XYZ file of N, CA and C in Angstrom:
237
model
N 4.652 -6.305 -0.900
C 4.647 -5.201 0.043
C 6.000 -4.501 0.092
N 6.938 -4.965 -0.690
C 8.252 -4.339 -0.629
C 8.302 -2.975 -1.305
N 7.273 -2.611 -2.050
C 7.244 -1.328 -2.753
C 6.221 -0.384 -2.119
N 6.041 -0.458 -0.813
C 5.050 0.364 -0.138
C 5.546 1.799 0.035
N 4.635 2.726 0.098
C 4.970 4.130 0.323
C 4.492 4.573 1.705
N 4.337 3.632 2.597
C 3.885 3.945 3.957
C 4.948 4.770 4.675
N 4.497 5.563 5.654
C 5.417 6.380 6.425
C 4.943 6.455 7.869
N 5.815 6.849 8.759
C 5.497 6.964 10.185
C 5.019 8.381 10.487
N 3.946 8.488 11.269
C 3.479 9.796 11.719
C 4.468 10.356 12.744
N 4.713 11.644 12.672
C 5.743 12.270 13.500
C 5.455 12.175 14.995
N 4.242 12.470 15.418
C 3.953 12.524 16.851
C 3.623 11.163 17.451
N 2.758 10.404 16.804
C 2.328 9.131 17.378
C 3.152 7.941 16.953
N 3.907 8.075 15.865
C 4.725 6.976 15.382
C 3.950 5.898 14.659
N 2.661 6.120 14.416
C 1.855 5.108 13.729
C 2.177 5.089 12.244
N 2.020 3.912 11.647
C 2.223 3.778 10.217
C 1.004 4.298 9.483
N 1.247 5.050 8.410
C 0.155 5.620 7.633
C 0.391 5.371 6.151
N -0.697 5.128 5.429
C -0.655 4.986 3.982
C -1.390 6.137 3.330
N -1.602 7.234 4.079
C -2.287 8.397 3.543
C -1.574 8.886 2.298
N -2.336 9.187 1.281
C -1.810 9.784 0.055
C -1.039 8.792 -0.810
N -1.070 7.526 -0.494
C -0.335 6.537 -1.300
C -1.089 6.154 -2.566
N -2.338 6.557 -2.665
C -3.155 6.168 -3.811
C -2.822 6.960 -5.071
N -2.181 8.117 -4.937
C -1.912 8.973 -6.101
C -1.048 8.298 -7.143
N -0.212 7.374 -6.743
C 0.663 6.723 -7.706
C -0.103 5.844 -8.694
N -1.370 5.546 -8.388
C -2.188 4.743 -9.293
C -2.943 5.596 -10.302
N -2.876 6.914 -10.155
C -3.545 7.815 -11.088
C -2.706 7.956 -12.361
N -3.351 8.339 -13.476
C -2.571 8.586 -14.698
C -1.515 9.659 -14.447
N -0.401 9.583 -15.160
C 0.715 10.498 -14.908
C 0.371 11.958 -15.169
N -0.646 12.237 -15.985
C -1.019 13.618 -16.263
C -2.216 14.091 -15.429
N -2.609 13.333 -14.424
C -3.752 13.692 -13.590
C -3.433 14.914 -12.720
N -4.408 15.807 -12.553
C -4.198 17.049 -11.791
C -3.830 16.787 -10.331
N -4.338 15.731 -9.743
C -4.020 15.439 -8.331
C -2.529 15.169 -8.125
N -1.867 14.648 -9.141
C -0.430 14.356 -9.007
C 0.390 15.636 -8.883
N -0.093 16.729 -9.432
C 0.638 18.000 -9.380
C 0.216 18.889 -8.219
N -0.832 18.523 -7.524
C -1.362 19.358 -6.439
C -0.474 19.235 -5.196
N 0.197 20.332 -4.835
C 1.130 20.312 -3.703
C 0.458 20.639 -2.381
N -0.789 21.093 -2.401
C -1.433 21.561 -1.172
C -2.506 20.636 -0.608
N -3.162 19.845 -1.437
C -4.303 19.070 -0.973
C -3.903 17.764 -0.287
N -2.722 17.282 -0.522
C -2.307 15.997 0.036
C -1.098 16.213 0.929
N -0.069 15.385 0.825
C 1.145 15.634 1.594
C 1.774 16.932 1.085
N 2.066 17.817 1.963
C 2.514 19.155 1.594
C 3.826 19.147 0.812
N 3.875 20.014 -0.178
C 5.071 20.290 -0.975
C 5.607 19.078 -1.728
N 4.739 18.151 -2.086
C 5.184 16.981 -2.854
C 4.388 16.847 -4.137
N 5.085 16.594 -5.205
C 4.462 16.267 -6.484
C 4.739 14.794 -6.730
N 3.703 14.058 -7.094
C 3.832 12.609 -7.267
C 4.341 12.270 -8.656
N 5.488 11.605 -8.718
C 6.046 11.178 -9.999
C 6.234 9.663 -10.060
N 5.917 8.970 -8.983
C 6.122 7.524 -8.930
C 5.172 6.793 -9.866
N 5.678 5.737 -10.432
C 4.854 4.842 -11.242
C 4.131 3.874 -10.313
N 3.012 3.300 -10.745
C 2.349 2.269 -9.943
C 3.290 1.073 -9.766
N 3.087 0.306 -8.708
C 3.941 -0.878 -8.529
C 3.692 -1.907 -9.635
N 4.673 -2.727 -9.853
C 4.562 -3.786 -10.851
C 3.431 -4.743 -10.463
N 2.557 -5.055 -11.415
C 1.464 -5.993 -11.135
C 1.994 -7.421 -11.133
N 1.595 -8.179 -10.140
C 1.989 -9.575 -10.059
C 1.040 -10.442 -10.866
N 1.578 -11.499 -11.423
C 0.733 -12.468 -12.109
C 0.099 -13.371 -11.050
N -0.958 -14.086 -11.402
C -1.538 -15.028 -10.431
C -0.523 -16.039 -9.913
N 0.373 -16.489 -10.763
C 1.392 -17.448 -10.335
C 2.333 -16.818 -9.313
N 2.729 -15.564 -9.522
C 3.601 -14.880 -8.568
C 2.908 -14.699 -7.217
N 1.630 -14.370 -7.255
C 0.875 -14.216 -6.000
C 0.828 -15.555 -5.280
N 0.515 -16.618 -6.006
C 0.422 -17.944 -5.390
C 1.751 -18.344 -4.756
N 2.860 -18.081 -5.416
C 4.177 -18.425 -4.850
C 4.445 -17.681 -3.542
N 3.901 -16.490 -3.417
C 4.099 -15.714 -2.182
C 3.239 -16.214 -1.031
N 2.075 -16.752 -1.320
C 1.144 -17.099 -0.242
C 0.986 -18.588 -0.002
N 1.500 -19.420 -0.872
C 1.213 -20.861 -0.767
C 1.724 -21.503 0.515
N 2.764 -20.970 1.097
C 3.326 -21.568 2.304
C 2.819 -20.910 3.591
N 1.950 -19.939 3.480
C 1.371 -19.336 4.676
C 0.405 -20.322 5.323
N 0.347 -20.343 6.648
C -0.565 -21.302 7.292
C -2.020 -20.936 7.023
N -2.818 -21.958 6.866
C -4.256 -21.748 6.713
C -4.845 -21.520 8.104
N -5.957 -20.870 8.175
C -6.578 -20.552 9.458
C -6.806 -21.813 10.271
N -7.188 -22.881 9.638
C -7.472 -24.134 10.351
C -6.211 -24.859 10.789
N -5.035 -24.435 10.310
C -3.790 -25.102 10.634
C -3.010 -24.412 11.756
N -3.525 -23.338 12.306
C -2.793 -22.629 13.360
C -3.286 -23.056 14.731
N -2.456 -22.842 15.722
C -2.832 -23.162 17.090
C -3.294 -21.911 17.841
N -3.540 -20.842 17.118
C -4.001 -19.616 17.776
C -5.441 -19.780 18.237
N -5.792 -19.172 19.377
C -7.199 -19.227 19.804
C -8.058 -18.369 18.882
N -9.337 -18.670 18.783
C -10.212 -17.856 17.935
C -10.281 -16.431 18.474
N -10.483 -15.461 17.595
C -10.547 -14.069 18.028
C -11.774 -13.841 18.921
N -11.639 -12.943 19.872
C -12.773 -12.597 20.720
C -13.566 -11.499 20.054
N -14.857 -11.539 20.242
C -15.739 -10.536 19.641
C -15.962 -9.397 20.636
N -15.799 -8.191 20.192
C -16.029 -7.014 21.027
C -17.215 -6.239 20.472
N -18.027 -5.724 21.344
C -19.120 -4.863 20.884
C -20.389 -5.512 21.057
């Protein structure tokens, strides 16, 4: 998650990942050059993030607590 392109909305301050998908498109894709349909006045030149190997993913998550190992109460159902 260290290579995220998330940003804060100006008025509400909420985190948004809008328009972050363009970096996964081929570099010559028309959407990357479109300055009006997505975030205004921006052309996407970023490369996709580096893909992790299964071993790298495992090293990142292996020490996270399992759901059955936490002392948190179960989530309440709404609706």
